[in-house]
């Protein structure tokens, strides 16, 4: 039985809410009637955690609920798992809203721990699954988080580099800025970070630097670079200092890109070891990074009773707005897991090459929906398919041509 199923038909005797912290947590344990069984600070230490959990187990079946399942909450989760204690997670947004239902405006660790425990006792539907203890998925989650960090760092460095290039030579930035993902271009900027350094290299020098990692581009762009340089004769003040910045940022960006490429190969190899990887990547539009995002956020889908629950969690379910006779209609949800929503949206866009997905998208466009709105509709439709694939552990199957709308596998 999955953790969410256990929570919904619990039979728990103890609800232990943990407001986690770096050095010290606060634990508040309630029985089904709301009586406090424990309400003390709890050191973030294995022996202390084991002692408290074992004492609570004397009363009966225990559910431990955390407000942070990673980082500072990792040790309590690991200790609870080692003792065979069930776990759950109360998202921060839900916790803040539930806290408003309790008297008082103060915010203390003790109050937060009580809110967490009481929410589990009275509103189990607000809880979410805690990441599985499966080694493969745990490793994927850690490495996927690192990949996200690298992607954000790559974007930041790219923007910084383009801004510096634009400051000293707009024509050069227009030419090489959109090509910074090419290894040869980064090698060139690291070697020659100023317009004068590029001029000194000449066509042959530029070609020699770029040839190793961008052989095709090295045949065409050197002449264009020199032509762009000739379009500007003045030297912007501070160009030598900007050259120092450009060379340094380009070197950092090159290293980040290389690390992310290496990590991608490792992630793909680890993903292949997961039994659901083949199921998810069988769907048109789902590459390995989309499958990775779904696995690390949704897991096996057992936390969601229906596809509609999963769609709502991803922020893809439409929101009805109706008040009297003046406000009517449906709008896009601004809530949900934004990382999952983004992955599903991009996956839907990538699936437009698939005839089934394209036909559904075209129907939505014919109904008057704009491009993004039609893609969101397609992403919502695909959630039904993904949910069924995870539930049945079966790869994607193309729908029968005669029944494109009614087939459970229609995307």
XYZ file of C-alpha atoms in Angstrom:
411
model
C 0.000 0.000 0.000
C 1.379 3.411 -0.926
C 1.998 6.138 1.627
C -0.879 8.335 0.382
C -3.281 5.385 0.730
C -2.091 4.848 4.273
C -2.689 8.506 5.058
C -6.211 8.580 3.665
C -7.450 5.498 5.542
C -4.864 5.890 8.250
C -5.800 4.349 11.605
C -2.902 6.294 13.076
C -2.701 6.773 16.822
C 0.064 9.394 16.752
C 0.532 12.354 14.403
C 4.036 13.756 14.886
C 4.575 17.125 13.214
C 8.172 18.250 12.741
C 9.079 21.866 12.113
C 12.572 21.058 10.891
C 15.669 23.177 11.462
C 19.405 23.020 10.840
C 20.462 22.099 14.368
C 17.182 21.642 16.225
C 13.710 20.604 15.109
C 10.511 21.030 17.078
C 8.336 17.945 17.441
C 4.673 18.067 18.357
C 2.769 14.773 18.566
C -1.027 14.575 18.824
C -3.385 11.673 19.334
C -6.598 11.361 17.211
C -8.509 13.534 19.711
C -5.924 16.328 19.515
C -4.283 15.688 22.882
C -0.573 16.510 22.989
C 1.588 13.468 23.536
C 4.889 15.274 22.957
C 5.826 18.922 22.437
C 9.549 19.645 22.721
C 12.602 20.766 20.836
C 14.340 17.853 19.129
C 18.051 17.939 18.195
C 18.857 17.086 14.586
C 20.714 14.008 15.761
C 20.088 10.349 14.994
C 20.093 9.145 18.606
C 17.678 11.890 19.717
C 15.343 11.222 16.788
C 15.310 7.480 17.425
C 14.557 8.030 21.115
C 11.532 10.251 20.430
C 10.136 8.088 17.625
C 10.478 4.932 19.716
C 8.666 6.566 22.646
C 5.825 7.630 20.361
C 5.511 4.121 18.910
C 4.543 2.851 22.349
C 1.166 4.559 21.852
C 0.517 2.819 18.519
C 0.902 3.505 14.819
C 2.813 6.739 14.100
C 2.777 9.129 11.159
C 5.671 11.611 10.973
C 4.970 14.768 8.973
C 7.669 17.221 7.902
C 7.491 20.667 6.341
C 10.762 20.227 4.441
C 11.508 16.786 2.956
C 15.016 17.618 1.708
C 18.187 19.127 3.137
C 17.485 19.868 6.817
C 14.615 17.377 6.816
C 16.596 14.509 5.299
C 17.869 12.950 8.553
C 14.455 12.732 10.313
C 13.046 11.094 7.181
C 15.899 8.585 7.003
C 15.575 7.738 10.713
C 11.793 7.315 10.485
C 12.180 5.055 7.468
C 14.772 2.936 9.244
C 12.238 2.381 12.030
C 9.432 1.515 9.614
C 7.446 4.652 10.464
C 5.173 6.170 7.822
C 6.012 9.613 6.444
C 4.202 12.539 4.857
C 4.964 16.089 3.763
C 2.855 19.223 4.286
C 3.638 21.777 1.527
C 4.498 25.272 2.654
C 1.570 26.986 0.921
C -0.943 24.591 2.481
C 0.689 25.045 5.862
C 0.465 28.844 5.714
C -3.209 28.712 4.822
C -3.971 26.168 7.523
C -2.025 28.255 10.056
C -4.459 31.129 9.417
C -7.245 28.921 10.772
C -5.515 28.692 14.146
C -5.784 31.475 16.736
C -2.902 33.868 17.216
C -0.611 35.685 14.817
C 2.728 34.648 16.274
C 5.096 32.386 14.384
C 7.152 30.007 16.488
C 8.639 26.588 15.866
C 6.297 25.094 18.461
C 3.215 26.611 16.829
C 4.311 25.492 13.362
C 4.918 21.927 14.573
C 1.442 21.875 16.120
C -0.131 23.166 12.886
C 1.633 20.414 10.914
C 0.488 17.679 13.295
C -3.076 19.001 13.497
C -3.334 19.262 9.709
C -2.348 15.610 9.403
C -4.907 14.684 12.062
C -7.847 16.647 10.663
C -7.034 17.247 6.979
C -5.052 14.272 5.629
C -5.894 15.289 2.048
C -3.479 18.235 2.376
C -0.490 15.914 2.774
C 1.857 14.817 0.026
C 4.099 11.839 -0.413
C 7.683 11.962 0.729
C 10.204 10.926 -1.905
C 10.744 7.209 -2.127
C 13.671 5.491 -0.446
C 14.442 3.720 -3.733
C 18.170 4.238 -4.287
C 17.903 4.900 -8.008
C 15.194 7.523 -7.645
C 16.926 9.117 -4.652
C 20.120 9.490 -6.682
C 18.182 10.832 -9.656
C 16.504 13.421 -7.430
C 19.829 14.671 -6.092
C 21.507 14.808 -9.495
C 18.451 16.350 -11.161
C 18.568 19.152 -8.588
C 22.226 19.686 -9.442
C 21.329 19.758 -13.143
C 18.704 22.429 -12.442
C 21.336 24.472 -10.599
C 23.722 24.165 -13.530
C 20.988 25.175 -15.980
C 20.196 28.285 -13.922
C 23.895 29.125 -13.666
C 24.307 28.664 -17.413
C 21.439 31.058 -18.092
C 22.842 33.641 -15.693
C 26.326 33.482 -17.188
C 24.982 33.622 -20.744
C 22.977 36.751 -19.962
C 25.976 38.345 -18.254
C 28.232 37.551 -21.194
C 25.813 38.898 -23.779
C 25.318 42.063 -21.746
C 29.084 42.683 -21.613
C 29.489 42.026 -25.351
C 26.586 44.341 -26.119
C 28.183 47.099 -24.063
C 31.445 47.174 -26.015
C 30.363 46.027 -29.490
C 26.643 45.589 -30.390
C 27.367 44.241 -33.892
C 29.616 41.525 -32.477
C 27.018 40.587 -29.877
C 24.333 40.249 -32.543
C 26.538 37.797 -34.400
C 27.983 35.609 -31.633
C 25.388 36.118 -28.878
C 22.838 33.668 -30.324
C 25.654 31.127 -30.879
C 27.061 30.947 -27.356
C 25.844 27.360 -27.031
C 28.475 26.382 -29.616
C 31.699 25.173 -28.042
C 33.913 26.774 -30.670
C 32.380 30.212 -30.072
C 33.092 30.011 -26.335
C 36.643 28.860 -27.014
C 37.123 31.871 -29.271
C 35.751 34.365 -26.731
C 37.937 32.933 -23.982
C 41.020 33.258 -26.213
C 40.113 36.673 -27.653
C 37.655 38.542 -25.401
C 38.000 41.999 -26.998
C 37.390 43.317 -30.520
C 41.078 44.143 -30.949
C 42.131 40.643 -29.877
C 39.794 39.189 -32.490
C 41.205 41.486 -35.175
C 44.725 40.409 -34.254
C 43.806 36.756 -34.766
C 42.494 37.294 -38.281
C 40.507 34.758 -40.246
C 43.082 31.988 -39.940
C 43.524 32.434 -36.204
C 39.779 32.460 -35.523
C 39.312 29.383 -37.691
C 42.106 27.496 -35.904
C 40.574 28.129 -32.459
C 37.032 27.212 -33.482
C 37.802 24.225 -35.681
C 38.162 21.641 -32.901
C 34.647 21.985 -31.433
C 32.684 23.796 -34.157
C 34.210 22.686 -37.492
C 31.299 23.717 -39.704
C 30.839 27.110 -38.095
C 34.593 27.688 -38.303
C 34.298 27.705 -42.098
C 31.735 30.492 -42.293
C 31.757 32.743 -39.246
C 35.363 34.089 -39.124
C 34.812 36.371 -42.129
C 31.492 37.537 -40.641
C 33.173 38.327 -37.312
C 35.771 40.545 -38.964
C 33.055 42.262 -41.008
C 31.098 42.947 -37.823
C 34.214 44.365 -36.171
C 34.754 46.722 -39.108
C 31.248 48.127 -38.611
C 32.423 49.890 -35.427
C 35.553 52.063 -35.410
C 35.214 53.690 -31.973
C 36.406 51.988 -28.796
C 33.954 52.125 -25.892
C 35.428 53.338 -22.615
C 36.334 50.466 -20.300
C 36.751 47.917 -23.088
C 39.937 46.360 -21.577
C 38.140 45.831 -18.247
C 35.148 44.396 -20.037
C 37.519 42.077 -21.864
C 38.654 40.713 -18.511
C 35.037 40.121 -17.532
C 34.094 38.593 -20.885
C 36.993 36.151 -20.853
C 36.321 35.102 -17.268
C 32.575 34.679 -17.707
C 33.040 32.781 -20.975
C 35.478 30.395 -19.268
C 33.006 29.796 -16.431
C 30.191 29.225 -18.922
C 32.314 26.740 -20.841
C 33.036 24.798 -17.657
C 29.377 24.802 -16.609
C 28.287 23.575 -20.037
C 30.909 20.815 -19.962
C 29.822 19.732 -16.482
C 26.178 19.696 -17.522
C 26.962 17.597 -20.601
C 28.829 15.104 -18.441
C 26.012 15.066 -15.913
C 23.423 14.538 -18.659
C 25.158 11.358 -19.757
C 25.251 10.129 -16.166
C 21.606 11.017 -15.567
C 20.504 9.249 -18.723
C 22.407 6.114 -17.726
C 20.898 6.139 -14.228
C 17.426 6.852 -15.588
C 17.587 3.770 -17.777
C 17.956 1.695 -14.612
C 14.553 2.839 -13.323
C 11.625 0.576 -14.290
C 9.376 3.523 -15.196
C 11.904 5.242 -17.456
C 10.980 3.200 -20.514
C 7.290 3.773 -19.797
C 7.634 7.571 -19.689
C 10.054 8.019 -22.575
C 7.823 5.933 -24.851
C 5.407 8.863 -25.091
C 6.005 11.304 -27.981
C 7.523 14.534 -26.695
C 8.942 13.007 -23.518
C 12.728 13.144 -23.589
C 14.909 11.913 -20.782
C 14.819 15.253 -18.923
C 10.995 15.333 -18.997
C 10.883 11.747 -17.744
C 13.396 12.694 -15.070
C 11.312 15.647 -13.928
C 8.130 13.561 -13.764
C 9.826 10.763 -11.846
C 11.483 13.029 -9.294
C 8.315 15.058 -8.650
C 5.466 12.608 -9.245
C 7.187 9.281 -8.617
C 4.950 6.364 -9.538
C 1.829 8.557 -9.347
C 0.440 6.692 -6.328
C 0.095 9.966 -4.407
C -2.702 11.084 -6.748
C -6.091 9.319 -6.660
C -6.971 10.403 -10.209
C -5.448 12.091 -13.237
C -7.411 15.190 -12.265
C -5.558 15.377 -8.961
C -2.255 15.151 -10.812
C -3.330 17.871 -13.253
C -4.350 20.129 -10.364
C -1.013 19.532 -8.648
C 0.775 20.515 -11.861
C -1.391 23.638 -12.225
C -2.920 22.434 -15.513
C -6.523 22.073 -14.350
C -8.698 25.053 -15.421
C -10.058 27.269 -12.646
C -13.717 28.263 -12.755
C -14.445 31.908 -11.933
C -18.104 32.621 -11.260
C -19.731 35.266 -9.092
C -23.280 36.417 -9.669
C -23.967 37.367 -13.273
C -20.903 39.508 -13.906
C -17.989 37.041 -13.569
C -18.125 33.801 -15.494
C -15.665 31.562 -17.244
C -12.499 29.566 -16.740
C -8.919 30.757 -16.410
C -5.484 29.188 -16.170
C -4.404 28.159 -12.691
C -1.557 30.216 -11.267
C -0.837 27.573 -8.659
C 0.635 24.119 -8.792
C 4.152 22.796 -9.096
C 5.747 25.183 -11.570
C 8.675 22.910 -12.411
C 6.307 20.068 -13.304
C 4.003 22.408 -15.207
C 6.895 23.765 -17.257
C 8.141 20.258 -18.070
C 4.689 19.109 -19.188
C 4.155 22.274 -21.246
C 7.476 21.881 -23.081
C 6.749 18.192 -23.553
C 3.413 19.061 -25.162
C 5.159 21.497 -27.494
C 7.706 18.835 -28.463
C 4.893 16.362 -29.158
C 3.414 18.473 -31.973
C 5.402 16.374 -34.427
C 3.214 13.436 -33.397
C 0.056 13.247 -35.575
C -2.286 12.503 -32.646
C -1.043 15.386 -30.545
C -1.000 17.700 -33.548
C -4.599 16.859 -34.406
C -5.728 17.668 -30.856
C -3.745 20.924 -30.873
C -5.226 21.914 -34.258
C -8.747 21.286 -32.976
C -8.134 23.624 -30.057
C -6.735 26.285 -32.373
C -9.806 25.897 -34.604
C -11.951 26.559 -31.520
C -10.302 29.971 -31.224
C -7.638 29.259 -28.625
C -4.254 30.927 -28.919
C -1.049 28.924 -29.251
C -0.151 28.790 -25.552
C -3.733 28.068 -24.487
C -3.955 25.205 -26.982
C -0.657 23.811 -25.702
C -1.923 23.915 -22.119
C -5.039 22.009 -23.220
C -2.793 19.452 -24.902
C -0.589 19.188 -21.806
C -3.698 18.607 -19.668
C -4.864 15.910 -22.090
C -1.457 14.253 -21.931
C -1.575 14.175 -18.121
C -4.449 11.683 -18.396
C -2.234 9.482 -20.543
C 0.827 9.823 -18.315
C -1.247 8.977 -15.250
C -2.609 5.845 -16.920
C 0.879 4.841 -18.070
C 2.268 5.177 -14.536
C -0.712 3.438 -12.967
C -0.589 0.473 -15.346
C 3.205 0.575 -15.823
C 2.684 0.250 -19.566
C 4.386 2.175 -22.393
C 2.501 4.611 -24.564
C 0.285 3.157 -27.284
C -0.916 5.075 -30.302
C -4.727 5.359 -30.343
C -6.756 3.575 -32.961
C -7.246 5.854 -36.012
C -11.005 5.381 -35.882
C -11.322 6.561 -32.288
C -8.875 9.419 -31.731
C -10.948 11.178 -29.070
C -12.171 8.286 -26.969
C -9.069 6.138 -26.748
C -7.511 6.207 -23.257
C -4.110 6.622 -24.871
C -4.996 9.600 -27.025
C -2.635 12.477 -26.483
